[in-house]
Short mmCIF file of C-alpha atoms in Angstrom, two decimals:
data_model
loop_
_atom_site.label_atom_id
_atom_site.label_comp_id
_atom_site.label_asym_id
_atom_site.label_seq_id
_atom_site.Cartn_x
_atom_site.Cartn_y
_atom_site.Cartn_z
CA MET A 9 -23.63 8.65 0.67
CA GLY A 10 -25.74 8.15 3.37
CA VAL A 11 -28.04 11.67 4.10
CA LEU A 12 -30.47 12.34 6.12
CA ALA A 13 -33.68 15.50 5.48
CA THR A 14 -37.22 16.04 6.55
CA SER A 15 -40.02 15.36 4.59
CA GLU A 16 -41.94 19.19 5.64
CA PRO A 17 -42.48 21.65 2.85
CA SER A 18 -39.15 23.60 1.29
CA HIS A 19 -40.52 26.70 2.88
CA TYR A 20 -39.06 26.23 6.12
CA LYS A 21 -35.62 27.66 6.96
CA LEU A 22 -32.42 25.37 6.87
CA LYS A 23 -29.70 25.22 8.58
CA PRO A 24 -26.40 23.31 8.23
CA ASN A 25 -26.41 20.46 9.89
CA THR A 26 -22.99 21.26 11.94
CA GLN A 27 -22.54 17.73 14.03
CA LYS A 28 -19.92 16.70 12.09
CA PRO A 29 -17.42 18.49 10.23
CA HIS A 30 -17.43 16.33 6.93
CA ASN A 31 -20.51 16.42 6.91
CA ARG A 32 -21.03 17.98 3.33
CA ASN A 33 -23.27 20.38 3.24
CA ARG A 34 -26.72 18.16 4.61
CA TYR A 35 -29.02 20.18 6.04
CA LEU A 36 -31.80 19.41 9.10
CA PHE A 37 -34.86 20.94 9.77
CA THR A 38 -35.62 22.51 13.11
CA MET A 39 -39.02 21.64 13.93
CA PRO A 40 -40.45 19.80 16.64
CA GLN A 41 -40.93 16.15 15.94
CA GLU A 42 -39.90 15.92 12.36
CA ILE A 43 -39.72 13.23 9.91
CA LEU A 44 -36.34 12.29 8.67
CA SER A 45 -35.28 10.31 5.42
CA ILE A 46 -32.87 8.75 5.73
CA THR A 47 -30.50 6.92 2.45
CA LEU A 48 -28.31 4.71 3.24
CA HIS A 49 -26.11 2.33 0.35
CA TYR A 50 -25.15 -0.98 0.71
CA GLY A 51 -23.22 -3.88 -1.07
CA SER A 52 -22.65 -3.12 -4.29
CA THR A 53 -26.17 -1.56 -5.91
CA GLY A 54 -28.31 -1.62 -2.93
CA THR A 55 -29.51 1.56 -1.55
CA PHE A 56 -32.62 1.74 1.32
CA SER A 57 -34.72 5.01 2.17
CA GLY A 58 -36.88 5.38 4.97
CA GLU A 59 -38.07 7.85 7.70
CA ILE A 60 -37.48 7.95 11.24
CA LEU A 61 -38.94 11.16 13.50
CA LYS A 62 -36.29 13.09 14.55
CA SER A 63 -37.15 12.83 18.46
CA ARG A 64 -36.05 8.96 18.06
CA LEU A 65 -32.66 9.82 16.71
CA VAL A 66 -30.18 8.99 19.35
CA GLY A 67 -27.53 9.53 16.10
CA GLN A 68 -25.54 9.16 13.26
CA HIS A 69 -22.48 9.36 11.72
CA PHE A 70 -22.08 9.05 8.10
CA ALA A 71 -18.58 8.07 6.07
CA PRO A 72 -16.87 10.47 4.64
CA GLU A 73 -16.87 11.93 1.24
CA PRO A 74 -15.47 9.75 -1.84
CA SER A 75 -13.13 11.78 -3.88
CA ASP A 76 -13.77 11.43 -7.63
CA GLN A 77 -9.98 12.95 -8.40
CA VAL A 78 -7.65 9.97 -6.72
CA ALA A 79 -4.33 9.99 -9.30
CA ASP A 80 -4.68 13.87 -9.22
CA MET A 81 -4.65 13.91 -5.14
CA ALA A 82 -2.03 11.24 -5.30
CA ILE A 83 -0.07 13.44 -7.88
CA GLN A 84 -0.04 16.43 -5.88
CA THR A 85 0.97 13.44 -2.06
CA PHE A 86 3.62 12.28 -3.57
CA ALA A 87 5.19 15.87 -4.95
CA ALA A 88 5.00 16.41 -0.95
CA PRO A 89 5.07 13.61 0.97
CA GLU A 90 4.86 13.94 4.39
CA ASP A 91 8.49 14.16 6.93
CA TYR A 92 10.16 13.32 3.52
CA PRO A 93 11.91 16.23 1.46
CA ASP A 94 10.97 14.06 -2.19
CA LEU A 95 9.81 10.46 -3.22
CA LYS A 96 12.87 10.32 -5.45
CA HIS A 97 15.42 10.67 -2.52
CA VAL A 98 13.78 6.88 -1.19
CA VAL A 99 15.07 5.11 -4.50
CA VAL A 100 17.67 5.39 -6.90
CA ARG A 101 18.47 3.97 -10.40
CA GLY A 102 19.87 0.19 -10.13
CA ASP A 103 17.31 -0.44 -6.44
CA ARG A 104 15.77 -3.53 -5.97
CA VAL A 105 12.21 -2.50 -4.94
CA VAL A 106 9.84 -3.95 -3.09
CA LEU A 107 6.26 -2.94 -3.16
CA VAL A 108 4.27 -4.65 -0.76
CA ILE A 109 0.43 -3.50 -2.13
CA GLU A 110 -2.42 -5.05 0.43
CA ARG A 111 -5.22 -6.33 -1.52
CA ASP A 112 -7.69 -4.15 0.01
CA THR A 113 -6.20 -1.16 -0.39
CA PRO A 114 -8.99 1.50 -2.39
CA GLY A 115 -8.14 2.86 -5.61
CA ILE A 116 -5.13 0.74 -6.00
CA ASP A 117 -4.14 0.89 -9.94
CA LEU A 118 -5.29 4.48 -10.17
CA ILE A 119 -2.83 5.70 -6.89
CA PHE A 120 -0.56 2.66 -7.91
CA GLN A 121 -0.19 4.12 -12.03
CA GLU A 122 0.87 7.82 -10.47
CA PHE A 123 2.83 6.10 -8.20
CA TRP A 124 5.11 4.15 -11.05
CA ASN A 125 5.38 7.71 -13.30
CA VAL A 126 7.47 8.82 -10.03
CA LEU A 127 9.96 5.54 -9.71
CA GLU A 128 10.27 6.01 -13.41
CA LYS A 129 10.95 9.68 -13.34
CA ALA A 130 13.88 8.73 -10.48
CA GLY A 131 15.28 5.81 -13.11
CA ILE A 132 13.59 2.57 -11.73
CA THR A 133 12.51 0.02 -14.07
CA PRO A 134 9.87 -2.06 -14.39
CA GLU A 135 12.24 -4.94 -13.68
CA ASP A 136 13.26 -3.65 -10.71
CA ILE A 137 10.26 -4.27 -9.08
CA THR A 138 8.45 -6.24 -7.26
CA ILE A 139 4.99 -5.96 -6.14
CA LEU A 140 3.89 -8.72 -2.85
CA GLN A 141 0.56 -9.25 -1.97
CA PRO A 142 0.51 -10.00 2.19
CA ALA A 143 -0.73 -13.73 3.06
CA THR A 144 -4.66 -13.75 4.57
CA TRP A 145 -7.16 -16.35 4.95
CA GLU A 146 -9.82 -14.03 4.06
CA GLN A 147 -10.95 -14.65 -0.21
CA LYS A 148 -10.84 -10.97 -0.57
CA THR A 149 -11.47 -9.53 -4.24
CA PHE A 150 -8.71 -8.49 -6.13
CA ILE A 151 -7.75 -4.76 -8.55
CA ASP A 152 -4.45 -5.50 -9.71
CA PRO A 153 -2.06 -2.68 -9.07
CA ARG A 154 -1.27 -2.51 -13.25
CA ASN A 155 -4.30 -2.36 -14.54
CA LEU A 156 -3.92 1.11 -16.19
CA LEU A 157 -0.20 0.46 -17.47
CA GLU A 158 -0.03 -0.42 -20.71
CA THR A 159 0.47 -3.67 -21.80
CA ASP A 160 4.08 -4.48 -22.20
CA LEU A 161 4.84 -3.08 -19.20
CA LYS A 162 2.61 -4.12 -17.03
CA GLU A 163 3.92 -7.70 -17.81
CA ARG A 164 7.25 -6.48 -17.44
CA ILE A 165 6.64 -5.83 -13.65
CA CYS A 166 6.78 -9.12 -11.46
CA ILE A 167 3.56 -9.20 -8.80
CA LYS A 168 2.70 -12.24 -6.31
CA GLN A 169 1.26 -13.11 -3.65
CA HIS A 170 3.30 -14.80 -0.44
CA ASP A 171 2.66 -18.21 -0.11
CA PRO A 172 4.03 -18.73 3.75
CA THR A 173 3.40 -22.46 3.22
CA VAL A 174 6.30 -22.80 0.77
CA GLU A 175 9.33 -24.36 2.42
CA GLY A 176 11.85 -21.54 2.06
CA SER A 177 10.06 -19.25 1.40
CA CYS A 178 10.86 -16.75 4.63
CA SER A 179 14.38 -15.64 5.77
CA TYR A 180 15.39 -14.65 8.99
CA LEU A 181 15.31 -10.86 9.90
CA ALA A 182 16.43 -10.35 13.23
CA ASN A 183 15.69 -10.90 17.26
CA THR A 184 13.22 -8.37 18.52
CA SER A 185 14.31 -6.72 21.88
CA ASN A 186 11.74 -10.17 23.62
CA GLY A 187 14.18 -12.22 21.80
CA ASP A 188 11.07 -13.63 19.32
CA ARG A 189 13.39 -14.32 15.63
CA ILE A 190 11.64 -12.72 12.87
CA TYR A 191 10.97 -13.61 9.61
CA LEU A 192 10.29 -12.23 6.87
CA ALA A 193 9.37 -13.22 2.71
CA ASN A 194 12.97 -13.41 0.91
CA GLU A 195 11.94 -10.85 -1.51
CA VAL A 196 11.48 -8.12 1.63
CA VAL A 197 14.94 -9.07 3.19
CA ASP A 198 16.96 -8.71 0.14
CA ALA A 199 15.18 -5.48 -1.25
CA ASP A 200 17.13 -2.76 -1.28
CA VAL A 201 13.44 -0.97 -0.67
CA VAL A 202 10.89 -1.76 0.98
CA ILE A 203 7.67 0.60 0.20
CA THR A 204 4.59 -0.23 1.75
CA ILE A 205 1.43 0.45 0.41
CA GLY A 206 -2.69 -0.05 2.28
CA PRO A 207 -5.53 1.04 3.88
CA ALA A 208 -5.54 2.91 6.86
CA GLN A 209 -8.36 1.21 9.06
CA PHE A 210 -9.15 0.66 13.10
CA ASP A 211 -8.20 -3.09 13.82
CA PRO A 212 -9.02 -4.83 16.73
CA MET A 213 -5.89 -6.84 17.43
CA LEU A 214 -3.76 -3.63 16.61
CA GLY A 215 -5.84 -0.18 17.27
CA TYR A 216 -4.60 0.81 13.78
CA ARG A 217 -4.16 -0.94 10.44
CA GLY A 218 -1.14 0.94 8.42
CA GLY A 219 2.62 1.27 7.87
CA ALA A 220 4.57 -1.53 8.75
CA SER A 221 1.12 -3.52 9.83
CA SER A 222 1.53 -4.68 5.37
CA LEU A 223 4.30 -6.53 6.26
CA TYR A 224 3.72 -8.28 9.65
CA PRO A 225 2.29 -10.94 9.74
CA GLY A 226 1.39 -11.22 6.48
CA MET A 227 4.24 -11.26 5.07
CA SER A 228 6.58 -13.66 7.53
CA ASP A 229 5.83 -17.58 8.27
CA THR A 230 2.38 -20.22 9.04
CA ASP A 231 4.17 -19.71 13.14
CA ALA A 232 3.84 -15.41 12.59
CA ILE A 233 0.62 -16.02 11.35
CA ARG A 234 -1.01 -18.42 13.42
CA SER A 235 -0.29 -16.54 16.81
CA THR A 236 -1.34 -13.18 15.67
CA ILE A 237 -5.42 -14.88 15.01
CA GLY A 238 -7.64 -13.84 18.35
CA GLN A 239 -10.90 -12.73 19.09
CA GLY A 240 -9.15 -8.30 19.50
CA HIS A 241 -9.28 -6.68 22.71
CA ASP A 242 -12.99 -5.11 23.30
CA GLU A 243 -11.86 -3.19 26.53
CA LEU A 244 -9.40 -1.30 24.75
CA GLY A 245 -9.44 1.27 22.72
CA PRO A 246 -7.74 1.96 19.29
CA ASP A 247 -5.24 4.38 20.83
CA ASP A 248 -4.08 2.05 23.55
CA SER A 249 -1.18 -0.15 24.28
CA ARG A 250 -1.58 -3.18 22.32
CA PRO A 251 1.96 -5.38 22.15
CA LEU A 252 0.92 -6.70 18.85
CA ARG A 253 0.98 -3.10 17.27
CA GLN A 254 4.40 -2.35 18.82
CA LEU A 255 5.57 -5.67 17.28
CA VAL A 256 4.52 -4.47 14.14
CA ASP A 257 6.23 -1.18 14.64
CA GLU A 258 9.27 -3.48 15.58
CA VAL A 259 9.16 -5.35 12.36
CA GLY A 260 9.65 -1.90 10.19
CA TYR A 261 12.68 -0.33 11.95
CA VAL A 262 14.28 -3.21 12.24
CA LEU A 263 13.55 -3.95 8.50
CA GLY A 264 14.28 0.11 8.05
CA LEU A 265 11.06 1.06 6.65
CA GLN A 266 10.97 4.55 5.98
CA PHE A 267 8.47 5.45 2.81
CA THR A 268 5.19 4.22 2.97
CA VAL A 269 1.56 4.30 1.35
CA THR A 270 -1.78 4.86 3.41
CA VAL A 271 -5.39 5.06 2.06
CA LEU A 272 -7.86 6.27 3.98
CA PRO A 273 -11.08 4.88 3.03
CA GLY A 274 -14.44 6.73 1.94
CA GLN A 275 -17.81 5.91 1.50
CA SER A 276 -18.55 3.17 0.10
CA GLY A 277 -15.82 1.93 -0.50
CA GLY A 278 -13.38 5.27 -2.18
CA VAL A 279 -10.62 7.12 -1.59
CA HIS A 280 -11.07 9.52 0.54
CA GLN A 281 -7.24 10.70 0.75
CA VAL A 282 -3.86 9.41 0.71
CA VAL A 283 -1.44 9.67 2.79
CA ALA A 284 2.75 8.89 1.55
CA GLY A 285 5.75 9.75 3.26
CA ASN A 286 7.73 8.62 6.68
CA ALA A 287 6.04 5.88 7.82
CA ASP A 288 6.14 8.07 11.82
CA ALA A 289 4.88 10.65 10.12
CA VAL A 290 2.01 9.14 8.00
CA MET A 291 0.93 7.07 10.91
CA ARG A 292 0.18 10.27 13.32
CA LYS A 293 -1.55 11.67 10.31
CA VAL A 294 -3.84 8.59 9.60
CA HIS A 295 -4.59 8.41 13.29
CA ALA A 296 -5.70 11.78 13.50
CA GLN A 297 -7.88 11.57 10.33
CA LEU A 298 -9.51 8.49 11.47
CA GLY A 299 -10.22 9.73 14.44
CA GLU A 300 -11.84 12.70 13.06
CA LEU A 301 -13.84 11.25 10.08
CA TRP A 302 -14.29 7.24 10.87
CA ARG A 303 -14.67 7.76 14.98
CA PHE A 304 -18.55 8.17 16.29
CA ASN A 305 -18.76 7.81 20.24
CA ALA A 306 -23.16 8.15 20.84
CA PRO A 307 -24.34 9.91 23.74
CA GLU A 308 -26.07 6.46 25.48
CA ARG A 309 -27.32 3.40 23.99
CA ALA A 310 -29.90 3.07 21.26
CA GLU A 311 -32.75 -0.03 21.56
CA MET A 312 -31.95 -0.02 17.33
CA VAL A 313 -28.91 0.28 15.34
CA VAL A 314 -29.02 0.39 12.18
CA VAL A 315 -26.13 -0.17 10.56
CA SER A 316 -25.58 -0.28 6.23
CA VAL A 317 -21.68 -2.78 5.14
CA SER A 318 -20.67 -1.59 1.76
CA GLU A 319 -18.97 -3.60 -0.56
CA ASP A 320 -15.57 -1.81 -0.51
CA ALA A 321 -11.77 -3.28 -1.80
CA GLY A 322 -11.37 -6.15 0.40
CA GLY A 323 -14.99 -7.38 -0.68
CA HIS A 324 -18.38 -7.99 0.84
CA GLY A 325 -18.35 -10.71 2.88
CA TRP A 326 -18.08 -12.22 6.36
CA ALA A 327 -15.22 -10.08 7.89
CA GLN A 328 -17.23 -6.78 6.95
CA ILE A 329 -20.37 -7.60 8.16
CA ALA A 330 -18.86 -8.99 11.47
CA THR A 331 -16.84 -5.48 11.87
CA ALA A 332 -20.20 -3.43 10.99
CA ILE A 333 -22.29 -5.85 13.97
CA GLU A 334 -19.07 -5.66 16.09
CA SER A 335 -19.87 -1.60 15.51
CA ALA A 336 -23.22 -1.42 16.10
CA ARG A 337 -23.25 -3.82 19.52
CA ARG A 338 -21.39 -1.46 21.16
CA LEU A 339 -24.50 1.04 20.92
CA VAL A 340 -27.48 -0.92 21.46
CA GLU A 341 -29.19 -0.98 24.22
CA ARG A 342 -29.22 -5.47 25.80
CA GLU A 343 -32.24 -7.25 24.05
CA GLY A 344 -31.91 -4.36 21.24
CA ARG A 345 -32.05 -4.61 17.44
CA ILE A 346 -29.17 -4.60 15.66
CA VAL A 347 -30.64 -4.06 11.52
CA VAL A 348 -27.70 -5.07 9.51
CA LEU A 349 -27.88 -3.30 5.74
CA SER A 350 -26.05 -5.88 3.34
CA GLU A 351 -25.60 -7.71 -0.21
CA LEU A 352 -24.26 -10.65 1.83
CA LYS A 353 -23.58 -13.69 -0.31
CA SER A 354 -20.58 -15.51 0.81
CA PRO A 355 -20.15 -19.24 2.17
CA LEU A 356 -20.10 -19.48 6.34
CA SER A 357 -16.72 -19.56 7.27
CA PRO A 358 -15.05 -22.35 9.48
CA GLY A 359 -15.84 -20.36 12.81
CA LEU A 360 -19.61 -19.62 11.76
CA GLN A 361 -20.06 -23.66 11.04
CA ILE A 362 -18.77 -23.79 14.89
CA LEU A 363 -21.57 -21.27 15.46
CA LYS A 364 -23.91 -22.48 13.33
CA ASN A 365 -24.52 -26.11 15.41
CA SER A 366 -24.40 -23.79 18.23
CA ARG A 367 -27.58 -24.59 21.13
CA THR A 368 -26.84 -20.62 22.14
CA PRO A 369 -24.47 -17.71 20.74
CA SER A 370 -22.86 -17.93 24.33
CA ASP A 371 -22.37 -21.00 23.81
CA ALA A 372 -20.14 -21.57 20.36
CA ILE A 373 -17.40 -18.33 22.40
CA LYS A 374 -15.21 -21.29 24.37
CA PRO A 375 -15.37 -23.94 20.89
CA ILE A 376 -14.64 -21.26 18.37
CA SER A 377 -11.66 -19.86 20.68
CA ARG A 378 -10.41 -23.63 21.37
CA ALA A 379 -11.09 -24.24 17.43
CA ALA A 380 -8.58 -20.99 16.27
CA PRO A 381 -9.90 -21.55 13.30
CA PRO A 382 -8.81 -17.96 10.81
CA ASP A 383 -12.18 -16.66 10.77
CA LEU A 384 -12.04 -16.35 14.65
CA ALA A 385 -12.00 -12.34 15.60
CA SER A 386 -15.04 -12.30 13.10
CA ALA A 387 -16.95 -15.23 14.74
CA ILE A 388 -16.51 -14.33 17.78
CA GLN A 389 -18.00 -10.77 16.89
CA ILE A 390 -21.12 -12.13 15.44
CA ALA A 391 -22.15 -14.75 18.03
CA ARG A 392 -21.47 -12.14 21.30
CA ALA A 393 -23.35 -9.74 19.47
CA ALA A 394 -26.11 -12.61 18.99
CA ASP A 395 -25.90 -13.36 22.23
CA TRP A 396 -26.37 -9.32 23.51
CA ALA A 397 -29.05 -8.45 21.09
CA ASN A 398 -31.67 -9.28 17.90
CA ILE A 399 -29.39 -9.17 15.14
CA TYR A 400 -32.11 -8.22 11.72
CA LEU A 401 -29.78 -9.37 8.57
CA LEU A 402 -30.88 -7.84 5.33
CA SER A 403 -28.88 -9.73 3.03
CA GLN A 404 -28.88 -12.40 -0.17
CA LEU A 405 -28.42 -15.86 1.62
CA PRO A 406 -31.49 -17.91 2.42
CA ASP A 407 -33.55 -17.69 5.10
CA ASP A 408 -32.25 -20.89 6.91
CA VAL A 409 -28.47 -19.77 6.63
CA VAL A 410 -29.03 -16.61 8.51
CA GLU A 411 -31.27 -17.89 11.21
CA ASP A 412 -29.14 -20.94 11.96
CA LEU A 413 -26.41 -17.81 12.89
CA PHE A 414 -29.44 -16.85 15.48
CA MET A 415 -30.07 -13.72 12.61
CA VAL A 416 -33.44 -12.82 11.57
CA PRO A 417 -33.04 -12.23 7.68
CA LEU A 418 -34.75 -10.10 5.85
CA SER A 419 -35.39 -9.62 2.25
CA THR A 420 -36.49 -6.49 1.42
CA ASN A 421 -36.44 -2.78 2.27
CA GLU A 422 -39.58 -2.48 2.70
CA GLU A 423 -39.14 -5.26 5.58
CA VAL A 424 -36.88 -2.45 6.93
CA ARG A 425 -38.55 -0.29 7.17
CA LYS A 426 -41.58 -1.65 9.32
CA LEU A 427 -38.88 -1.67 12.08
CA LEU A 428 -37.82 1.96 11.45
CA GLN A 429 -41.17 2.94 12.35
CA SER A 430 -41.44 1.21 15.45
CA ASP A 431 -41.23 2.95 18.89
CA ASP A 432 -37.51 2.70 19.02
CA THR A 433 -34.78 5.18 20.66
CA THR A 434 -32.45 4.34 16.80
CA ILE A 435 -29.30 5.40 15.49
CA ILE A 436 -28.27 5.24 12.65
CA ILE A 437 -24.34 3.96 10.93
CA GLU A 438 -23.19 4.51 7.57
CA ASP A 439 -19.84 1.71 6.43
CA GLY A 440 -19.93 0.24 9.49
CA GLN A 441 -17.00 -2.27 8.37
CA PHE A 442 -15.14 1.13 8.97
CA THR A 443 -16.63 2.77 11.67
CA TYR A 444 -14.84 2.37 15.46
CA THR A 445 -17.91 3.17 17.72
CA SER A 446 -17.92 3.80 21.43
CA CYS A 447 -21.47 5.04 24.29
CA GLN A 448 -20.96 7.56 27.39
CA ALA A 449 -23.13 6.21 28.72
CA LYS A 450 -21.49 1.94 29.44
#
């Protein structure tokens, strides 16, 4: 977990740091010009420790504590779902059940094991279940939800990823209120019961991921997926009205999505909370919890923002790095410094290749937008941030690759410590790929 502490002698009086309710008993000394010790985890194994004068610290945001009792949490959640009497009322014996499970769901094997126990008690057999994973252009890491089941049981539950490029893989569902035809995977349209399981996160296009966003566009056809590749809406906050989110909710309503399971991430991509039940009730709770745990509003911009990026259930690639950089961009002054802590070693995606071949970051934005590559949003986020501030990237990439993307390569924690010893006012963000940031002073 990220930690702030002081290097002053232990006989000084301590008091809790109550800046945010989830700061997990961190303590800060209340002395002028005190030195704060910082500990941040990044990647899968990286740990950074450094010091900063408290007077230079504009603000900090730490990730919520991950649970070490995920299975017990899931059991309790399924026993008392949100605005739903009991999970056993969702299904009846003989139902064809399709579970749409997103590949980047934290703790999915632990959660699915307990979910299966409930379905089994309701009379559902392994052959009644199909696990479908939405189509995605990203090369995400994959934890098989069936991992903790006995081998025989595991082999009897079908699992596959939706492939919209296969002819006939989708069926017509309905027309939207705007007259657009909606197509979804055959298995989803033909199922007796559809349940979505996925992560709860802020999203540049949707505002919030969760619930019906597991269904659309990832379970639709290639036209739908292509049409939703976008740059996001930087001028909108998560709670503002967004056409795509409205469409997603309409798809869930037309399909009859009743029950959903949503997982709130914790520090380093762990599980902080499992929320399940009525789709609308779950999303209301998710909005509130994300706002409390993963939203940070700084009083003013800082000259330097240090942001860590951990390996999460979706991996440790450019998508996570770009989201963290965007979080930092909203907090840093013009020509300031963004310091990214990562163990990134992924090759360049198509949009980043365009950025690499551009004369300046701003020159890359229009060509990337015209090409509309699958990584459009990530490439635009990085190009826009590189045009706004100086980005320093700690990674496992060759220096020349980092430099080609208009960033300064860092290879050791000691280089980061030297940056932290500057006179810059500083903001610290832990797990920036999950954090939605804003600044009171625009």
